[in-house]
Short mmCIF file of C-alpha atoms in Angstrom, two decimals:
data_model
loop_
_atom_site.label_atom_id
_atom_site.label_comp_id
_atom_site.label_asym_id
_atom_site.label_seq_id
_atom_site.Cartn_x
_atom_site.Cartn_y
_atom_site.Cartn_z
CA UNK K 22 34.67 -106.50 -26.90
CA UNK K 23 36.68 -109.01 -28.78
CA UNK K 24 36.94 -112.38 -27.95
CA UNK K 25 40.88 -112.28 -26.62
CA UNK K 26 40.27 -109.09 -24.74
CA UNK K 27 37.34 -110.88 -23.11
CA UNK K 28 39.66 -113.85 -22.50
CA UNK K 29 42.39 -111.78 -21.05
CA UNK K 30 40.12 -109.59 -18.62
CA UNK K 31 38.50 -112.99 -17.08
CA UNK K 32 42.00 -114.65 -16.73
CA UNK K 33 41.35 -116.89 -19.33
CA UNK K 34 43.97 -120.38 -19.73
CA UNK K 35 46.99 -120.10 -21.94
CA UNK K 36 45.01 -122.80 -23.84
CA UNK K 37 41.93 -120.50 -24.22
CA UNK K 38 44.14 -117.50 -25.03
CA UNK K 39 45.82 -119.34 -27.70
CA UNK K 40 42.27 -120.43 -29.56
CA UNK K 41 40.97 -116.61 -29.11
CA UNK K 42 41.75 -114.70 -32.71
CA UNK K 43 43.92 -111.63 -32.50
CA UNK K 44 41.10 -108.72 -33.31
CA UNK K 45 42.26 -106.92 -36.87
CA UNK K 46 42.54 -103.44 -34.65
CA UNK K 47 43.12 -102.21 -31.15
CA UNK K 48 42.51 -98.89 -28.76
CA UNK K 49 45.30 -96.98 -28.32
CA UNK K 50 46.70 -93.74 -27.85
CA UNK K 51 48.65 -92.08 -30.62
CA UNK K 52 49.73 -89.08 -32.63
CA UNK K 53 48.90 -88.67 -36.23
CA UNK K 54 51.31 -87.63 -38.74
CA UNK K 55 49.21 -85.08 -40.04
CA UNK K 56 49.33 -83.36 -37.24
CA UNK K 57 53.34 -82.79 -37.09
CA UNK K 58 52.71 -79.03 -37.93
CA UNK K 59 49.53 -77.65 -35.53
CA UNK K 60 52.22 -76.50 -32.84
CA UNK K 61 53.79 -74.08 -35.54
CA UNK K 62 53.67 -70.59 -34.04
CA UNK K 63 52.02 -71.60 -31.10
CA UNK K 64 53.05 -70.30 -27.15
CA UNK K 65 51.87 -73.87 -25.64
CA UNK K 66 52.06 -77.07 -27.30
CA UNK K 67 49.61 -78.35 -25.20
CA UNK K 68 49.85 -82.60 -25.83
CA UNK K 69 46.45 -82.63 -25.24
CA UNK K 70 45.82 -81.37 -28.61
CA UNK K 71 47.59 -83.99 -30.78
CA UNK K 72 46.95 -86.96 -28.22
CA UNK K 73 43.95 -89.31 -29.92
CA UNK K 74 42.51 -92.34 -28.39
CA UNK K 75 41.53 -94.51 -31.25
CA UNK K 76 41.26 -97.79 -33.46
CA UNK K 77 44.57 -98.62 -35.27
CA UNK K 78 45.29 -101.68 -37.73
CA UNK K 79 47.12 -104.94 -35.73
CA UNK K 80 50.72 -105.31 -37.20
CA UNK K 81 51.71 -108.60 -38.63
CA UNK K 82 54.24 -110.26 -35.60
CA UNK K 83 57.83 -110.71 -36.32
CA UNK K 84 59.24 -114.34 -35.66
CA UNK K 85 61.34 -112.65 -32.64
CA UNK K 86 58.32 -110.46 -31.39
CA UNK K 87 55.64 -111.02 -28.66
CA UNK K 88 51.94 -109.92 -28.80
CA UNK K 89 51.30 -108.56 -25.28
CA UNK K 90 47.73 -108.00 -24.21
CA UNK K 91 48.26 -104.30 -22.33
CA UNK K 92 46.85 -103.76 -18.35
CA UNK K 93 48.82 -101.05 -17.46
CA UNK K 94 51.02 -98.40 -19.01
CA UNK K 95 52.56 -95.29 -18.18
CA UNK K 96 53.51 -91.73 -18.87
CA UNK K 97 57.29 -91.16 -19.53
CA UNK K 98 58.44 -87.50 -20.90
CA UNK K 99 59.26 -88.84 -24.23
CA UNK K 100 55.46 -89.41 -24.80
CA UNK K 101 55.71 -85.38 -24.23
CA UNK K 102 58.41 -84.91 -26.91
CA UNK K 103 56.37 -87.35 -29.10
CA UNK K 104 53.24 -85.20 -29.15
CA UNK K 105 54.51 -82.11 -29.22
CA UNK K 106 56.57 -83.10 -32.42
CA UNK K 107 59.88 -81.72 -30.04
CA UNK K 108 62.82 -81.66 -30.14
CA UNK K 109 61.96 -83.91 -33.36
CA UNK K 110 59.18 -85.19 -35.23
CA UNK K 111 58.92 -89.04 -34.10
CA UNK K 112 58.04 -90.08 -37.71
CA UNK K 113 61.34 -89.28 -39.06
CA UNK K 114 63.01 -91.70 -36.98
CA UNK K 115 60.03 -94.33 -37.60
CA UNK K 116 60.87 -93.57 -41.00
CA UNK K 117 64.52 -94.33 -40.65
CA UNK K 118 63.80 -97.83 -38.86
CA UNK K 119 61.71 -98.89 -41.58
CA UNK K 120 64.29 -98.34 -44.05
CA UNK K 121 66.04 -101.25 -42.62
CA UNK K 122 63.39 -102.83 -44.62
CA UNK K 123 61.27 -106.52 -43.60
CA UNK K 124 59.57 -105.76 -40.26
CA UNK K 125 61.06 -102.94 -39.59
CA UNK K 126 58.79 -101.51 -42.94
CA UNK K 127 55.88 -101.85 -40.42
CA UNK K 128 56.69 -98.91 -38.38
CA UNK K 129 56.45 -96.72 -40.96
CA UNK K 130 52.49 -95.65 -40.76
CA UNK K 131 51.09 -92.18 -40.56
CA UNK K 132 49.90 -92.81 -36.60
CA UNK K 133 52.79 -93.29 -34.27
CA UNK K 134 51.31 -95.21 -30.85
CA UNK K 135 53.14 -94.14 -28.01
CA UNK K 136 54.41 -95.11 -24.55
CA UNK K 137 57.54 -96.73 -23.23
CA UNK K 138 56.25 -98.80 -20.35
CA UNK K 139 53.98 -101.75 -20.06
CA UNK K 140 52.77 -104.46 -18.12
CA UNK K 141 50.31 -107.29 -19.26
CA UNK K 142 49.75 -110.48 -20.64
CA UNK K 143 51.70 -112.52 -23.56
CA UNK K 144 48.77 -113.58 -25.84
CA UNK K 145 51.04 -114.52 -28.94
CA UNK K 146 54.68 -115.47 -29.10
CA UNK K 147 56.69 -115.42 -32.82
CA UNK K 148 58.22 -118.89 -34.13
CA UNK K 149 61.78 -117.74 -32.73
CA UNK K 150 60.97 -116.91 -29.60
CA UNK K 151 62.32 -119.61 -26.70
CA UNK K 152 61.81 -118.01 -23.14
CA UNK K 153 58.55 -116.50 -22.84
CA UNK K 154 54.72 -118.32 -23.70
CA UNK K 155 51.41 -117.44 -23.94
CA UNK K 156 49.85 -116.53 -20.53
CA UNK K 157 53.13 -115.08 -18.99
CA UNK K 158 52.71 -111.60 -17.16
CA UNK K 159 55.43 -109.43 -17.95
CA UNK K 160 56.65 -105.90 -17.68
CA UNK K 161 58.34 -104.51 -21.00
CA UNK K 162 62.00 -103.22 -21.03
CA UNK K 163 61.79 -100.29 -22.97
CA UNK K 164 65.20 -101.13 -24.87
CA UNK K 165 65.06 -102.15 -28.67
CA UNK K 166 68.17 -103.91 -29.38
CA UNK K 167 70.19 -105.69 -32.10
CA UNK K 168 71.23 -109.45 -30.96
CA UNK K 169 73.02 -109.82 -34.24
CA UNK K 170 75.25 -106.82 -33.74
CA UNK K 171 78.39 -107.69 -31.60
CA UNK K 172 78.72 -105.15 -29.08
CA UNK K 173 75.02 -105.69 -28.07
CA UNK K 174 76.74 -109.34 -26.55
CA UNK K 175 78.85 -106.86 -24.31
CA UNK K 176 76.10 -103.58 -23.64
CA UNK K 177 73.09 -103.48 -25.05
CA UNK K 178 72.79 -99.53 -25.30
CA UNK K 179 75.90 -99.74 -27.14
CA UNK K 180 74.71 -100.97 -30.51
CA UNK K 181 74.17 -98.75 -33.06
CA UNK K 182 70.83 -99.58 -34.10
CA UNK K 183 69.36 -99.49 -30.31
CA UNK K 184 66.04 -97.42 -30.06
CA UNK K 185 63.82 -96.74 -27.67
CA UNK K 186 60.67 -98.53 -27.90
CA UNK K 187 57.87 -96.42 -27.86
CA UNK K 188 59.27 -93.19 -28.86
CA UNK K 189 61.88 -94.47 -32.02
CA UNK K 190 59.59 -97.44 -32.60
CA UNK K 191 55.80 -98.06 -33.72
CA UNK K 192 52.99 -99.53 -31.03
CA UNK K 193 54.17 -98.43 -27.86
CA UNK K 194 52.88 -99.33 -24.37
CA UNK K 195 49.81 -96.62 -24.13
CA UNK K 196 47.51 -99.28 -25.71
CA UNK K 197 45.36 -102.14 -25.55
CA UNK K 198 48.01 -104.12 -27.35
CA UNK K 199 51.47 -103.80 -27.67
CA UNK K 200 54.22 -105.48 -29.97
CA UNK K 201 57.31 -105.70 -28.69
CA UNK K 202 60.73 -108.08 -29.28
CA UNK K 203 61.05 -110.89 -26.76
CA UNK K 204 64.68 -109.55 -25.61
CA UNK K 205 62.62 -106.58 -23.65
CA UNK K 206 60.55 -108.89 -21.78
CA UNK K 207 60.79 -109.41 -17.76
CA UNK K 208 58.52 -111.37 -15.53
CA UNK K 209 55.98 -109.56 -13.95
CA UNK K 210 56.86 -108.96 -9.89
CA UNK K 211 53.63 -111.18 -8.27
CA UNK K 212 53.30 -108.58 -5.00
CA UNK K 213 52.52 -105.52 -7.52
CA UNK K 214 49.84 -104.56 -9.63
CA UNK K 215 50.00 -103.99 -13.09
CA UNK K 216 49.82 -100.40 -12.74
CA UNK K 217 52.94 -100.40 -9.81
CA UNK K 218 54.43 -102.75 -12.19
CA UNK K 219 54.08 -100.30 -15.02
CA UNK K 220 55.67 -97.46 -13.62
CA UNK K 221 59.29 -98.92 -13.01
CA UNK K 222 61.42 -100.22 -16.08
CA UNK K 223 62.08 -97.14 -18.02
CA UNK K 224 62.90 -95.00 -14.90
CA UNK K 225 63.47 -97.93 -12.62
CA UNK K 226 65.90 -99.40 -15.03
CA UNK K 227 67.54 -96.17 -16.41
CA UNK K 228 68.40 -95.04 -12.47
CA UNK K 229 69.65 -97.99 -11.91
CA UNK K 230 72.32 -97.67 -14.94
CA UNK K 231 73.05 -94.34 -14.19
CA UNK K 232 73.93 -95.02 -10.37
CA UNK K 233 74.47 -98.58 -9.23
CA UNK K 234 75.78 -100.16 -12.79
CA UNK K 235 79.10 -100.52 -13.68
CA UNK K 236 78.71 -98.20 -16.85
CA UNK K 237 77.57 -95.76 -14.37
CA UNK K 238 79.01 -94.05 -11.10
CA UNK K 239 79.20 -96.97 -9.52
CA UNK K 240 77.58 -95.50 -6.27
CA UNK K 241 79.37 -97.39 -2.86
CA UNK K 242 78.80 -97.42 1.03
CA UNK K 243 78.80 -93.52 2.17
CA UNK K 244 78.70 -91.57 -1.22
CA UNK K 245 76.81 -88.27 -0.90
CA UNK K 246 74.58 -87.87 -3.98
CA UNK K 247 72.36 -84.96 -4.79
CA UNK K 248 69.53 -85.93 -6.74
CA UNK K 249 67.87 -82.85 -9.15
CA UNK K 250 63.79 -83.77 -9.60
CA UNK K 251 64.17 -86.06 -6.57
CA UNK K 252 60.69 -86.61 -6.31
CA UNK K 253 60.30 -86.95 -10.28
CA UNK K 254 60.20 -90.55 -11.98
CA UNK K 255 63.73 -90.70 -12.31
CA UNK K 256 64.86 -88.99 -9.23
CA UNK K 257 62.38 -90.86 -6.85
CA UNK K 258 63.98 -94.50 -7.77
CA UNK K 259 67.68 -92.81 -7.78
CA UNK K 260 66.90 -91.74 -4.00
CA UNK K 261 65.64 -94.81 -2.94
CA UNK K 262 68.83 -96.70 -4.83
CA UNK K 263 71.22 -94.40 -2.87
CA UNK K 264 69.87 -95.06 0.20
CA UNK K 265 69.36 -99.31 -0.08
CA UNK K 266 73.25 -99.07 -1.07
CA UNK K 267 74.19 -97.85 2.15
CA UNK K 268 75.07 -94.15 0.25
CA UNK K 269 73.54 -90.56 1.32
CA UNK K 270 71.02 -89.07 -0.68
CA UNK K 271 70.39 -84.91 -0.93
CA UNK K 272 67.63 -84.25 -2.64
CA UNK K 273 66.75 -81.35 -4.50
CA UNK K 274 63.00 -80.25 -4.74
CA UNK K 275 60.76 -76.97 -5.45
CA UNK K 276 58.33 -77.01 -2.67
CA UNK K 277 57.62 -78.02 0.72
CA UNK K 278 55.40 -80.48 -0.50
CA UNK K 279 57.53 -82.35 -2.40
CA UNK K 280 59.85 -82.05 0.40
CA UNK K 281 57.53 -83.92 3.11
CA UNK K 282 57.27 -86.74 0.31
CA UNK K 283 61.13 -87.16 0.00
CA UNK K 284 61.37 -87.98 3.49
CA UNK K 285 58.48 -91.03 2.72
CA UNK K 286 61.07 -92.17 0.33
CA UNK K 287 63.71 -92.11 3.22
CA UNK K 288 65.61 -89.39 1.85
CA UNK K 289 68.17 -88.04 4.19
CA UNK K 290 68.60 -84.43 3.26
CA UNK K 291 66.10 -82.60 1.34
CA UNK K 292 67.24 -78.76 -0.46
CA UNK K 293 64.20 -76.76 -1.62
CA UNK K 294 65.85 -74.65 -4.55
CA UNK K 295 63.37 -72.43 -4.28
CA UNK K 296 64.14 -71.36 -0.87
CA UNK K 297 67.95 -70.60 -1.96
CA UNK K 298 67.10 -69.00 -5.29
CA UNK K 299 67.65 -71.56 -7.93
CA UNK K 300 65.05 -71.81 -10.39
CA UNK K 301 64.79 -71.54 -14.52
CA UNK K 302 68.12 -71.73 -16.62
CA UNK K 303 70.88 -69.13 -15.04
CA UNK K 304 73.02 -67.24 -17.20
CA UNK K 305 76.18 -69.00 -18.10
CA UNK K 306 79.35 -67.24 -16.22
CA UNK K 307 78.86 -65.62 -12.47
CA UNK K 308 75.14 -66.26 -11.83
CA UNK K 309 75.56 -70.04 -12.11
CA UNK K 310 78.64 -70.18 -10.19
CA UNK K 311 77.28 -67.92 -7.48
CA UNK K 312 73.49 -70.54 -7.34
CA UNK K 313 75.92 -73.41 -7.44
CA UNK K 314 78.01 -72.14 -4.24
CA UNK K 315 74.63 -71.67 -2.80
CA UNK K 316 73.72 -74.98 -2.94
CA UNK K 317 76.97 -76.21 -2.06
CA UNK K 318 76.80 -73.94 0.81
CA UNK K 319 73.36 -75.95 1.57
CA UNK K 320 74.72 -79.61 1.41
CA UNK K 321 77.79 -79.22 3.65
CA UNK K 322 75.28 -77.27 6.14
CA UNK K 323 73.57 -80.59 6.44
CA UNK K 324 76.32 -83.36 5.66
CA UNK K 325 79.37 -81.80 6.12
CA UNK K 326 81.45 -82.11 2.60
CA UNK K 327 80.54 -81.85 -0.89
CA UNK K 328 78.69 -84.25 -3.09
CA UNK K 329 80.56 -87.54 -4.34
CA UNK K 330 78.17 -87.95 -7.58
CA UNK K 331 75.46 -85.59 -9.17
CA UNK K 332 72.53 -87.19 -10.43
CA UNK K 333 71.30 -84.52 -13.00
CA UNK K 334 68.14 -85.66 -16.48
CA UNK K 335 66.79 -81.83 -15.95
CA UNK K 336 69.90 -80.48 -18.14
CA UNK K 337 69.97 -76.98 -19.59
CA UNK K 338 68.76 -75.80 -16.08
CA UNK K 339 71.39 -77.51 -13.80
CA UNK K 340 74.11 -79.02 -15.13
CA UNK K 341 76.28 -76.02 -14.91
CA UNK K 342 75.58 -76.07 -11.94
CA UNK K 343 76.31 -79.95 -11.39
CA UNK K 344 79.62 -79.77 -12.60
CA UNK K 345 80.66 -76.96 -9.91
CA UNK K 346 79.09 -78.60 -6.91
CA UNK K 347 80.70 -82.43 -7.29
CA UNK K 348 83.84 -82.63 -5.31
CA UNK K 349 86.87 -82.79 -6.61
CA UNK K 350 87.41 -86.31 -8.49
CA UNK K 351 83.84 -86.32 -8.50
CA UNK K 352 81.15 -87.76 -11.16
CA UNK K 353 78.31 -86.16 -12.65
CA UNK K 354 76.01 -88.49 -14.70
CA UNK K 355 73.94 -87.27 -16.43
CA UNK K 356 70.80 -88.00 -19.07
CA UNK K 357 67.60 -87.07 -20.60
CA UNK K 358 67.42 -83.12 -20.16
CA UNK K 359 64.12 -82.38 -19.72
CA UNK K 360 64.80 -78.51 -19.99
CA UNK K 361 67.10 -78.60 -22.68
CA UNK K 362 70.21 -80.46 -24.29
CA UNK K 363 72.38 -77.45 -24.79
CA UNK K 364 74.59 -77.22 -21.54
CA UNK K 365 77.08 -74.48 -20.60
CA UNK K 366 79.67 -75.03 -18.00
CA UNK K 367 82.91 -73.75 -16.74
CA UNK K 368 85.66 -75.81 -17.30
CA UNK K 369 87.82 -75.03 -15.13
CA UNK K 370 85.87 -76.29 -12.25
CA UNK K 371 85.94 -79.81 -14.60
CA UNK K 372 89.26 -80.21 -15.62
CA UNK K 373 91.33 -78.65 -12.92
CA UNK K 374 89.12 -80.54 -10.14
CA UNK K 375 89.67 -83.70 -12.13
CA UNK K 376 86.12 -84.26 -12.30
CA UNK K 377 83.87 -86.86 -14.39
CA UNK K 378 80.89 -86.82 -16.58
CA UNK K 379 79.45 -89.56 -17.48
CA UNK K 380 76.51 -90.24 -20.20
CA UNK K 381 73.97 -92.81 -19.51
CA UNK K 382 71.10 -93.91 -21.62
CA UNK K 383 68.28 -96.24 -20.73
CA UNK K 384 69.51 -99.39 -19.38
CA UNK K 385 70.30 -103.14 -21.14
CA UNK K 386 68.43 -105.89 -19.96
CA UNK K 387 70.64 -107.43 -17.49
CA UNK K 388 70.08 -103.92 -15.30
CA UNK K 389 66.08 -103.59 -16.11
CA UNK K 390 66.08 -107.29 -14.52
CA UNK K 391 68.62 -106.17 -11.24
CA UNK K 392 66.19 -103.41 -10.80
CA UNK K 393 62.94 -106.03 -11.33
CA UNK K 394 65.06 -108.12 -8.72
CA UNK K 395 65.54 -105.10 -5.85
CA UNK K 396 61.79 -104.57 -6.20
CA UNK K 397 61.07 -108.52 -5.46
CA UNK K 398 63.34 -108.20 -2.53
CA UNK K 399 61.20 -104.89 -1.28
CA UNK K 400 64.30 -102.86 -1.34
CA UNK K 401 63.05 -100.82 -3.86
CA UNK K 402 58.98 -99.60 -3.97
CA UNK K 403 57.39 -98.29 -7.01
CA UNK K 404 56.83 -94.53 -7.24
CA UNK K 405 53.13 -94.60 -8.60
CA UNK K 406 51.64 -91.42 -7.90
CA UNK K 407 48.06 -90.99 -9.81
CA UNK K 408 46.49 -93.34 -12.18
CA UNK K 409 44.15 -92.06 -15.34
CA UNK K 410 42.27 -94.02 -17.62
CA UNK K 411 43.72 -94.82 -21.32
CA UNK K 412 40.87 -92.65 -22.43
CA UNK K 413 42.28 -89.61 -20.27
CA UNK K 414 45.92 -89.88 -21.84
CA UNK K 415 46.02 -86.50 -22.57
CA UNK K 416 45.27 -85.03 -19.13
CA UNK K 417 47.94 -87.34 -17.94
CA UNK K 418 50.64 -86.49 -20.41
CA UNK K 419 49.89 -82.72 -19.96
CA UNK K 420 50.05 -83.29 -15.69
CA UNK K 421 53.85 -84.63 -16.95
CA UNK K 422 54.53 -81.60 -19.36
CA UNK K 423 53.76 -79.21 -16.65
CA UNK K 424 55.73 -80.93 -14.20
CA UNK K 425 52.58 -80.94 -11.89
CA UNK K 426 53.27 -84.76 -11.22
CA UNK K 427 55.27 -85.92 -8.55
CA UNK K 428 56.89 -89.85 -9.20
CA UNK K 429 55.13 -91.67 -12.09
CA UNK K 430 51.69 -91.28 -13.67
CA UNK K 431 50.24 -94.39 -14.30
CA UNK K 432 47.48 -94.99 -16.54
CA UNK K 433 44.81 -98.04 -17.27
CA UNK K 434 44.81 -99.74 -20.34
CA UNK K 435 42.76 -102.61 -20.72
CA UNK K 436 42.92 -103.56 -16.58
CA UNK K 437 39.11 -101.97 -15.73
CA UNK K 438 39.63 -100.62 -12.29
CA UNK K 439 43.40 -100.22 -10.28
CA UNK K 440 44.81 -102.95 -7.67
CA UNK K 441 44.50 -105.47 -9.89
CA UNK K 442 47.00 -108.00 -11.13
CA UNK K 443 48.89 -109.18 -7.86
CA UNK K 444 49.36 -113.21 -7.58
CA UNK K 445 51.66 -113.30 -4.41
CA UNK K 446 49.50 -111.48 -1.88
CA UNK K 447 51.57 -113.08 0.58
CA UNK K 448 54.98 -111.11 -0.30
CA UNK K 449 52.33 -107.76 -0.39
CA UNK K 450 51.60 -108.12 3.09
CA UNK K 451 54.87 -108.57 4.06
CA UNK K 452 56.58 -105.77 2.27
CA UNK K 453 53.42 -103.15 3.55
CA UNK K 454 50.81 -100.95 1.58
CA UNK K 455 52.61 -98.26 2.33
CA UNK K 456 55.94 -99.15 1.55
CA UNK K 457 54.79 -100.06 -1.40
CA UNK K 458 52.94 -96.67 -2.56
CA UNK K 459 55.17 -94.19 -0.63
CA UNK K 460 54.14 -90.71 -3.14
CA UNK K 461 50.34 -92.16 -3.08
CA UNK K 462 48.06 -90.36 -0.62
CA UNK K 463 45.39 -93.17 -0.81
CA UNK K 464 46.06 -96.09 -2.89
CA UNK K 465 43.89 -98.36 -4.10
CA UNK K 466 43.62 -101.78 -2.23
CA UNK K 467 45.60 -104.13 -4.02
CA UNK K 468 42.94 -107.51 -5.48
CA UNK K 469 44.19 -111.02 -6.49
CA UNK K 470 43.71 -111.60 -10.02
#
């Protein structure tokens, strides 16, 4: 073990941190560019097969940038579409960014390390950078923006050269180490550990956008909102947002199971699709308006009028769908598309109902640090399911492309056992254990350190 490493694990003084050398390589879970083309022809592209754990070079830190010793990471579906090379090879957009040329050039290697969530410790900080110092624990904002492009000063997600870090960038979260700009940093909630922590700001932050934000659909007192994957890492944060905003969530799930946890997440109504025949992509035309009359059939059963907003990142499969079951003058909003970007809809049942759609992706810093705020106030509770090792990345990423998960998978980096990280046990206690691990059947006690 290197010197820093040993100095972060023992909770080491900013002082000591600072005299510690940064090691020349790290551990950390990546794809290899040489493997872009193993998947060709194949019926499963199983991540497990182009997943490594393994040494890669340090990069050189930018002046704006932050060396961040990794605890805890976790698994987010783009790590899915990174190492299965779908629905494009990640080193064509690495390639892109470095084309931008100075730091950027850095990203540019033939090893791509992934992940889009992380919480740890700041062991270096560049010249430029004001707010943040060595010692700080943090949880990383997975948005990459452009401070020097104007309409980043009015949304970050706006600007043109906004990526996702992670999955459009180099040395992602899945790691020992992790580089990342100083604009992405938040502090650390003291009641969690670094694993809770880890699960929240992509999904956390990106519900958040999507539901309570004004660029979103602006949720208020009473809406109805059905929630597809409601138990998934987006859809568990969007029900418990619904419901601390004084709104009615319906959430949609395929089996009892996930049902029983929806109602530990205080979810009001709960629709298992399976049980009314919705499942896989329906054919465009009568067989998607028929499933989505069933399902509005199902919500009015229970609440008595149609949905005000649709909360729909599974795409291909249900948007159709969405579109037809919002009420008139209603919003669907929509991201991500975990089962594919092309969607079909009637649009008649959009344009004559007067209907919205809005597009929301990821979430600028101002949100990821609302949502950091909710979870400090114990409205919101992390939705950390399972936790793996960094060495077992690929089981963990493969549990996510099977959609055998349920909430977020979390996994280890350099923390060596779970519960660790929490420095306000006194907030812990008050929120609860189990309001704090809802979707966890037995978590870990949390430990002070």
């Amino acid at each position: 073990m290197d010197s820093l490493t040993e100095a972060v694990l023992r909770g080491a003084s900013a002082e000591e941190l600072e005299r510690a050398p940064v090691p020349a390589d790290f551990v950390a879970a990546h794809i290899r560019q040489e493997d872009v083309g193993i998947f060709d022809g194949a019926a499963d592209r199983d991540v497990r097969r182009s997943l490594k754990v393994g040494r890669v070079p340090m990069p050189e830190l930018a002046p704006d940038e932050v060396l961040v010793a990794v605890m805890a990471s976790s698994v987010n579906f783009n790590t899915v579409w990174s190492a299965t090379f779908k629905p494009i090879s990640t080193f064509d957009a690495l390639k892109r960014f470095a084309r931008a040329g100075g730091y950027a050039a850095r990203h540019d290697q033939p090893f791509q390390v992934v992940g889009s969530d992380a919480a740890g410790v700041v062991v270096r900080v560049g010249v430029g950078v004001r707010r943040w110092k060595v010692g700080d624990h943090v949880a990383v904002n997975a948005a990459v923006v452009d401070d020097q492009d104007p309409v980043t000063h009015s949304d970050g997600m706006l600007g043109a050269d906004q990526k996702a870090w992670g999955y459009e960038t180099n040395y992602g979260g899945l790691a020992h180490y992790t580089v990342v700009r100083a604009s992405q940093l938040l502090p650390k909630p003291g009641h969690l550990t670094w694993e809770e922590t880890a699960c929240v700001p992509l999904c956390g932050g990106t519900a958040y956008r999507m539901l309570v934000s004004d660029r979103g659909a602006r949720i208020k007192q009473g809406d109805i909102v059905l929630i597809w994957g409601a138990t998934g890492g987006l859809g568990a944060f969007a029900v418990q947002l619904v419901k601390n905003g004084g709104g009615i969530p319906v959430g949609v799930v395929n089996s009892e199971a996930k049902a029983k946890l929806l109602a530990k997440l205080g979810c009001d109504v709960v629709i298992n699709r399976e049980e009314i025949g919705i499942g896989g992509v329906p054919a465009p035309g009568a067989e998607t308006v028929e499933l989505a009359k069933r399902l509005g059939r199902a919500v009015r059963k229970e609440v008595g009028e149609d949905p005000h907003v649709v909360f729909d990142y599974v795409g291909q499969a249900t948007f159709g769908i969405s579109v037809i079951v919002a009420r008139r003058g209603g919003t669907v909003v929509t991201c991500g598309s975990s089962t594919g970007y092309q969607h079909t809809f009637d649009n008649r049942y959009f344009w004559m109902n007067l209907k919205r759609i809005v597009g929301s992706h990821g979430m600028n810093l101002n949100e990821a640090a609302e949502m950091m705020r909710l979870l400090k106030l114990g409205s919101v509770a992390p939705i950390l399911s399972e936790v793996f090792p960094l060495a077992e990345v690929g089981e963990a990423a493969r549990l996510v492309q099977n959609n055998g998960h349920t909430g977020k998978v979390g996994v280890l980096a350099l923390a060596p056992a779970p519960g660790l990280g929490v420095t306000d046990p006194g907030l812990r206690a008050a929120i609860g254990e189990e309001r704090l691990n809802p979707l966890r059947s037995a978590p870990s006690p949390a430990l002070v350190g």
